[in-house]
C-alpha positions as semicolon CSV with decimal commas, in nm:
position;residue;x (nm);y (nm);z (nm)
1;M;-9,123;-0,565;-2,988
2;Q;-8,825;-0,346;-3,080
3;L;-8,575;-0,375;-2,793
4;S;-8,539;-0,593;-2,498
5;V;-8,261;-0,449;-2,231
6;I;-8,076;-0,717;-2,050
7;I;-7,930;-0,620;-1,677
8;L;-7,739;-0,892;-1,528
9;N;-7,697;-0,781;-1,159
10;Y;-7,468;-0,915;-0,875
11;N;-7,471;-0,712;-0,538
12;V;-7,464;-0,371;-0,680
13;R;-7,819;-0,241;-0,554
14;Y;-7,771;0,106;-0,560
15;F;-7,602;0,116;-0,889
16;L;-7,882;-0,121;-1,026
17;E;-8,136;0,123;-0,913
18;Q;-7,988;0,437;-1,072
19;C;-7,930;0,201;-1,402
20;V;-8,283;0,093;-1,441
21;L;-8,416;0,446;-1,374
22;S;-8,200;0,587;-1,663
23;V;-8,308;0,278;-1,881
24;Q;-8,669;0,325;-1,820
25;K;-8,635;0,699;-1,924
26;A;-8,455;0,615;-2,236
27;L;-8,728;0,374;-2,355
28;E;-9,032;0,581;-2,320
29;N;-9,062;0,622;-2,684
30;I;-8,971;0,265;-2,772
31;D;-9,163;-0,067;-2,785
32;S;-8,924;-0,235;-2,531
33;E;-8,895;-0,419;-2,222
34;I;-8,639;-0,424;-1,928
35;I;-8,519;-0,788;-1,784
36;V;-8,327;-0,775;-1,472
37;V;-8,120;-1,109;-1,410
38;D;-8,012;-1,132;-1,072
39;N;-7,726;-1,364;-0,992
40;F;-7,811;-1,456;-0,626
41;S;-7,713;-1,116;-0,459
42;A;-7,645;-1,119;-0,090
43;D;-7,775;-0,741;-0,079
44;D;-8,153;-0,639;-0,131
45;S;-8,116;-0,606;-0,505
46;C;-8,441;-0,814;-0,582
47;L;-8,618;-0,678;-0,284
48;M;-8,539;-0,293;-0,427
49;M;-8,673;-0,411;-0,755
50;K;-8,986;-0,532;-0,663
51;Q;-9,076;-0,226;-0,450
52;R;-8,951;0,034;-0,689
53;F;-8,982;-0,131;-1,032
54;P;-9,256;-0,386;-0,998
55;E;-9,342;-0,337;-1,379
56;V;-8,990;-0,460;-1,453
57;K;-8,925;-0,835;-1,559
58;L;-8,707;-0,989;-1,272
59;I;-8,542;-1,337;-1,271
60;E;-8,387;-1,423;-0,945
61;N;-8,122;-1,701;-1,011
62;K;-8,030;-1,942;-0,711
63;A;-7,672;-1,926;-0,737
64;N;-7,405;-1,680;-0,919
65;L;-7,391;-1,862;-1,270
66;G;-7,152;-1,601;-1,406
67;F;-7,178;-1,356;-1,668
68;P;-7,260;-1,555;-1,968
69;K;-7,502;-1,797;-1,841
70;G;-7,683;-1,510;-1,670
71;N;-7,725;-1,323;-1,991
72;N;-7,802;-1,596;-2,183
73;I;-8,089;-1,667;-1,922
74;G;-8,212;-1,299;-1,994
75;V;-8,201;-1,333;-2,354
76;A;-8,389;-1,667;-2,368
77;E;-8,678;-1,457;-2,196
78;A;-8,647;-1,140;-2,425
79;K;-8,906;-1,057;-2,690
80;G;-8,742;-0,781;-2,863
81;E;-8,613;-0,784;-3,221
82;Y;-8,300;-0,662;-3,078
83;I;-8,140;-0,690;-2,745
84;C;-7,895;-0,468;-2,548
85;I;-7,647;-0,626;-2,295
86;L;-7,601;-0,384;-2,018
87;N;-7,390;-0,357;-1,700
88;P;-7,591;-0,245;-1,369
89;D;-7,328;-0,024;-1,299
90;T;-7,417;0,232;-1,615
91;V;-7,618;0,527;-1,686
92;V;-7,749;0,560;-2,025
93;A;-7,888;0,922;-2,170
94;E;-8,222;0,973;-2,235
95;D;-8,179;0,967;-2,606
96;T;-7,908;0,667;-2,626
97;F;-8,150;0,393;-2,758
98;E;-8,317;0,651;-3,012
99;K;-7,990;0,717;-3,146
100;I;-7,844;0,360;-3,177
101;A;-8,180;0,258;-3,327
102;S;-8,159;0,526;-3,597
103;F;-7,770;0,410;-3,652
104;L;-7,897;0,067;-3,716
105;A;-8,192;0,152;-3,936
106;M;-7,927;0,319;-4,184
107;T;-7,614;0,077;-4,162
108;E;-7,593;-0,272;-4,344
109;N;-7,479;-0,585;-4,244
110;V;-7,463;-0,493;-3,863
111;G;-7,335;-0,730;-3,605
112;I;-7,292;-0,580;-3,264
113;V;-7,284;-0,201;-3,188
114;G;-7,122;-0,041;-2,910
115;C;-7,089;0,300;-2,797
116;K;-6,881;0,562;-2,600
117;L;-6,819;0,465;-2,239
118;I;-6,688;0,736;-1,996
119;D;-6,612;0,655;-1,615
120;G;-6,751;0,852;-1,315
121;T;-6,509;1,132;-1,367
122;G;-6,599;1,187;-1,729
123;N;-6,298;1,010;-1,884
124;F;-6,327;0,816;-2,188
125;L;-6,294;0,442;-2,140
126;P;-6,075;0,312;-2,441
127;E;-6,194;-0,049;-2,403
128;C;-6,529;0,047;-2,544
129;K;-6,352;-0,036;-2,903
130;R;-6,084;-0,301;-2,934
131;G;-5,897;-0,506;-3,180
132;T;-5,886;-0,875;-3,188
133;P;-5,646;-0,971;-2,915
134;T;-5,413;-1,206;-3,130
135;P;-5,081;-1,290;-2,934
136;W;-4,885;-0,979;-3,106
137;V;-5,195;-0,749;-3,013
138;A;-5,204;-0,880;-2,650
139;F;-4,821;-0,822;-2,650
140;T;-4,841;-0,462;-2,737
141;K;-5,101;-0,386;-2,462
142;I;-4,910;-0,607;-2,202
143;F;-4,582;-0,383;-2,264
144;G;-4,741;-0,043;-2,353
145;L;-4,654;-0,018;-2,680
146;Y;-4,988;0,095;-2,805
147;K;-4,927;0,436;-2,620
148;F;-4,573;0,509;-2,754
149;F;-4,686;0,420;-3,129
150;P;-5,057;0,538;-3,143
151;K;-5,046;0,613;-3,536
152;S;-4,889;0,280;-3,605
153;S;-5,100;-0,002;-3,726
154;L;-4,845;-0,223;-3,600
155;F;-4,907;-0,133;-3,254
156;N;-5,228;0,049;-3,217
157;K;-5,492;-0,249;-3,274
158;Y;-5,575;-0,349;-2,903
159;Y;-5,757;-0,008;-2,842
160;A;-5,854;0,028;-3,206
161;Q;-5,686;0,352;-3,243
162;H;-5,767;0,399;-3,586
163;L;-6,084;0,551;-3,464
164;S;-6,054;0,853;-3,229
165;E;-6,329;0,824;-2,932
166;N;-6,536;1,065;-3,128
167;Q;-6,537;0,892;-3,464
168;T;-6,779;0,617;-3,537
169;G;-6,648;0,295;-3,773
170;K;-6,588;-0,066;-3,756
171;V;-6,404;-0,226;-3,469
172;D;-6,352;-0,589;-3,405
173;I;-6,434;-0,612;-3,040
174;L;-6,693;-0,445;-2,801
175;V;-6,729;-0,447;-2,430
176;G;-6,979;-0,639;-2,255
177;A;-7,116;-0,343;-2,043
178;F;-7,289;-0,219;-2,337
179;M;-7,393;-0,434;-2,653
180;V;-7,679;-0,416;-2,892
181;M;-7,748;-0,651;-3,142
182;K;-8,035;-0,859;-3,328
183;R;-8,137;-1,109;-3,093
184;D;-8,175;-1,367;-3,377
185;L;-7,812;-1,324;-3,431
186;Y;-7,719;-1,339;-3,069
187;L;-7,924;-1,720;-3,074
188;E;-7,764;-1,787;-3,394
189;V;-7,405;-1,773;-3,266
190;G;-7,514;-1,927;-2,953
191;G;-7,477;-1,646;-2,726
192;F;-7,224;-1,589;-2,457
193;D;-6,969;-1,895;-2,427
194;E;-7,097;-2,071;-2,082
195;N;-6,761;-2,218;-2,065
196;C;-6,586;-1,897;-1,973
197;F;-6,736;-1,776;-1,631
198;M;-6,641;-1,395;-1,713
199;Y;-6,409;-1,154;-1,857
200;S;-6,338;-1,285;-2,213
201;D;-6,690;-1,334;-2,287
202;D;-6,748;-1,002;-2,470
203;I;-6,433;-1,071;-2,652
204;D;-6,509;-1,396;-2,762
205;L;-6,902;-1,303;-2,884
206;S;-6,751;-1,014;-3,075
207;Y;-6,507;-1,228;-3,272
208;T;-6,772;-1,509;-3,306
209;V;-6,994;-1,262;-3,456
210;L;-6,712;-1,134;-3,697
211;K;-6,670;-1,500;-3,831
212;T;-7,043;-1,485;-3,973
213;G;-6,928;-1,206;-4,210
214;K;-7,111;-0,929;-3,973
215;S;-6,936;-0,621;-3,907
216;N;-6,919;-0,468;-3,523
217;Y;-6,947;-0,089;-3,487
218;Y;-6,835;0,171;-3,223
219;F;-7,091;0,449;-3,199
220;H;-6,957;0,769;-3,077
221;E;-7,277;0,970;-3,104
222;T;-7,417;0,872;-2,749
223;S;-7,218;0,853;-2,401
224;V;-7,286;0,609;-2,133
225;I;-7,146;0,618;-1,784
226;H;-6,976;0,302;-1,669
227;Y;-6,864;0,296;-1,334
228;K;-6,655;-0,023;-1,415
229;G;-6,481;-0,068;-1,094
230;E;-6,774;-0,153;-0,904
231;S;-6,884;-0,456;-1,052
232;T;-6,537;-0,630;-0,975
233;V;-6,270;-0,626;-0,708
234;R;-5,927;-0,612;-0,876
235;D;-5,788;-0,884;-0,649
236;G;-5,594;-1,186;-0,697
237;T;-5,884;-1,399;-0,785
238;Y;-5,986;-1,131;-1,029
239;M;-5,631;-1,174;-1,219
240;K;-5,623;-1,560;-1,201
241;R;-5,968;-1,582;-1,400
242;F;-5,877;-1,268;-1,625
243;R;-5,584;-1,486;-1,727
244;E;-5,792;-1,807;-1,752
245;A;-6,033;-1,606;-1,949
246;M;-5,786;-1,494;-2,203
247;H;-5,630;-1,859;-2,252
248;F;-5,967;-1,976;-2,305
249;F;-6,053;-1,728;-2,589
250;Y;-5,714;-1,801;-2,739
251;K;-5,731;-2,151;-2,720
252;K;-6,090;-2,170;-2,873
253;H;-6,012;-1,948;-3,178
254;F;-5,638;-1,967;-3,219
255;G;-5,537;-2,315;-3,089
256;G;-5,342;-2,214;-2,816
257;S;-4,998;-2,107;-2,768
258;F;-4,719;-2,149;-2,494
259;V;-4,580;-1,828;-2,569
260;F;-4,899;-1,631;-2,534
261;D;-4,968;-1,814;-2,216
262;V;-4,635;-1,676;-2,087
263;F;-4,724;-1,349;-2,218
264;M;-5,046;-1,356;-2,016
265;R;-4,868;-1,445;-1,699
266;I;-4,638;-1,148;-1,727
267;G;-4,921;-0,929;-1,815
268;A;-5,110;-1,046;-1,519
269;F;-4,829;-0,999;-1,275
270;L;-4,756;-0,610;-1,407
271;F;-5,119;-0,538;-1,432
272;A;-5,196;-0,654;-1,071
273;I;-4,918;-0,415;-0,957
274;L;-5,046;-0,118;-1,132
275;K;-5,389;-0,172;-1,049
276;K;-5,271;-0,172;-0,686
277;K;-5,078;0,134;-0,721
278;Q;-5,359;0,325;-0,885
279;Q;-5,619;0,215;-0,604
280;Q;-5,382;0,336;-0,351
281;Q;-5,370;0,675;-0,526
282;I;-5,752;0,743;-0,521
283;I;-5,759;0,947;-0,233
284;H;-6,028;1,261;-0,273
285;K;-6,202;1,367;0,038
286;P;-6,385;1,641;-0,066
287;E;-6,386;1,964;0,188
288;Q;-6,714;2,139;0,040
289;Y;-6,986;2,024;-0,215
290;L;-7,129;2,226;-0,501
291;L;-7,491;2,123;-0,566
292;F;-7,703;2,181;-0,860
293;S;-8,060;2,149;-0,749
294;S;-8,387;2,301;-0,804
295;D;-8,454;2,223;-0,409
296;E;-8,244;2,484;-0,194
297;S;-8,367;2,280;0,134
298;L;-8,203;1,964;-0,023
299;G;-7,847;2,163;0,029
300;E;-7,932;2,246;0,398
301;K;-8,048;1,847;0,433
302;L;-7,709;1,773;0,306
303;E;-7,507;2,019;0,496
304;K;-7,646;1,887;0,821
305;Q;-7,587;1,512;0,724
306;L;-7,244;1,557;0,553
307;Q;-7,122;1,808;0,814
308;K;-6,929;2,002;0,515
309;K;-7,001;2,320;0,353
310;I;-7,257;2,285;0,085
311;I;-7,277;2,571;-0,222
312;W;-7,620;2,556;-0,373
313;S;-7,719;2,661;-0,762
314;V;-8,018;2,622;-0,950
315;D;-7,862;2,612;-1,292
316;I;-7,505;2,492;-1,425
317;D;-7,305;2,809;-1,505
318;E;-6,952;2,648;-1,479
319;N;-6,806;3,000;-1,571
320;A;-6,960;3,186;-1,288
321;L;-6,953;2,918;-1,018
322;F;-6,600;2,784;-1,051
323;S;-6,456;3,118;-1,065
324;Q;-6,568;3,221;-0,708
325;E;-6,297;3,251;-0,453
326;N;-6,444;3,010;-0,186
327;L;-6,412;2,730;-0,439
328;K;-6,040;2,760;-0,498
329;G;-5,766;2,558;-0,314
330;C;-5,968;2,271;-0,162
331;P;-6,110;1,956;-0,260
332;L;-6,467;1,986;-0,421
333;E;-6,736;1,725;-0,513
334;I;-7,001;1,842;-0,726
335;V;-7,351;1,683;-0,669
336;L;-7,603;1,688;-0,970
337;D;-7,983;1,629;-0,885
338;N;-8,160;1,394;-1,134
339;W;-8,477;1,587;-1,023
340;R;-8,347;1,911;-1,187
341;F;-8,113;1,755;-1,483
342;S;-8,155;1,504;-1,722
343;F;-7,920;1,220;-1,703
344;K;-7,783;1,325;-2,076
345;E;-7,738;1,675;-1,915
346;I;-7,512;1,502;-1,618
347;I;-7,325;1,287;-1,861
348;R;-7,264;1,596;-2,080
349;F;-7,155;1,805;-1,772
350;L;-6,919;1,515;-1,683
351;E;-6,746;1,506;-2,007
352;K;-6,718;1,861;-2,013
353;N;-6,564;1,910;-1,658
354;K;-6,361;1,613;-1,650
355;N;-5,989;1,636;-1,526
356;K;-6,056;1,997;-1,365
357;G;-5,996;1,842;-0,986
358;F;-6,349;1,765;-0,905
359;T;-6,518;1,451;-0,841
360;F;-6,904;1,384;-0,901
361;K;-7,208;1,220;-0,749
362;I;-7,566;1,198;-0,870
363;I;-7,877;1,186;-0,666
364;P;-8,105;1,004;-0,875
365;E;-8,466;1,085;-0,894
366;R;-8,703;0,959;-0,614
367;A;-8,365;0,797;-0,451
368;D;-8,228;0,843;-0,099
369;F;-7,868;0,829;-0,165
370;L;-7,554;1,018;-0,345
371;I;-7,364;0,767;-0,590
372;G;-7,067;0,825;-0,822
373;S;-6,708;0,711;-0,837
374;N;-6,383;0,885;-0,853
375;S;-6,167;0,701;-1,086
376;S;-6,231;0,377;-1,318
377;N;-6,013;0,182;-1,070
378;D;-6,239;0,309;-0,790
379;R;-6,511;0,050;-0,704
380;G;-6,760;0,311;-0,668
381;E;-6,915;0,536;-0,363
382;V;-7,241;0,533;-0,204
383;I;-7,394;0,775;0,048
384;K;-7,702;0,706;0,214
385;L;-7,904;0,984;0,307
386;Q;-8,107;1,012;0,632
387;K;-8,462;0,968;0,535
388;S;-8,566;1,173;0,852
389;D;-8,411;1,489;0,662
390;F;-8,426;1,403;0,316
391;N;-8,728;1,356;0,076
392;N;-8,637;1,340;-0,275
393;S;-8,989;1,361;-0,417
């Protein structure tokens, strides 16, 4: 078997459904398997998996075992030569894994491969390529120095700014939302360190792989949506665990430092203030919707349920549609029907139309909900559709 995709889920049932659907489409031409590990979700994630994806291997843990152990359990069951660690709040394009496979085939001494990640508004997520967070690199991140000196190798290492978002190359650290590597290498280095509950596990694994002499790569030729905020609430518990996780990583690999711990405490405090301010700014209440779908009746049903004006179109013709007078001057949300458009087309659309004042939702194929996120700081939104009026089939 060529590839095993491991998806660790915790209480994100609708995002998981869309993720597994996109992965299935992306694996159609690859000898592969999908393994979903559920960390004792309180929603109906497991029931959904059994009903909609009965062919997918589902592992139901009896407690929330954390990110490292949950993924290690999944990899232990994997049969593929390669594994992909994938977050449930992601959407892959139909050719994502084929492109990654081609890159692996022509690149030597590969450790881990990551790819270009975007948020639910189409904006690039810089954390998908990073440098090793030494005390100095962490300092440049905490105090934002990387923003002022993006060209300087002294200040730009945290987000691996020696590479642009559209340039493939070697990086130190990749994000756990999307990681592809040989299963034997994962097992050789011990997988994710279970002494760390979450947050520094991907940094630790990336750095451990580097120490074997392998090279980690950021691959820009495929984009994956990572809603990001959906998996974790950015509250006090998050900040405490994040600080503890970074302290764990530094102590494990660099011996610990009082100065570094002070930096982390300051950074955690500033980060908490920033995130709170950013989340307060996420206010977007669409007054009308632009629906791209081959089903005109779907627009009528959405208009009835949402009590908002729905403008319907079969084809994505931005120049013609966005120039209409009735689309100007009011908040607009664009809804993309996965029956009509592939995930690859949807991802490309988000990237092309980022920062134009629109928000985006997707109706996954054979699903009865709209799903999306208005910001990388937003937990995401799911709008359930009334089954009596809606039939996406």
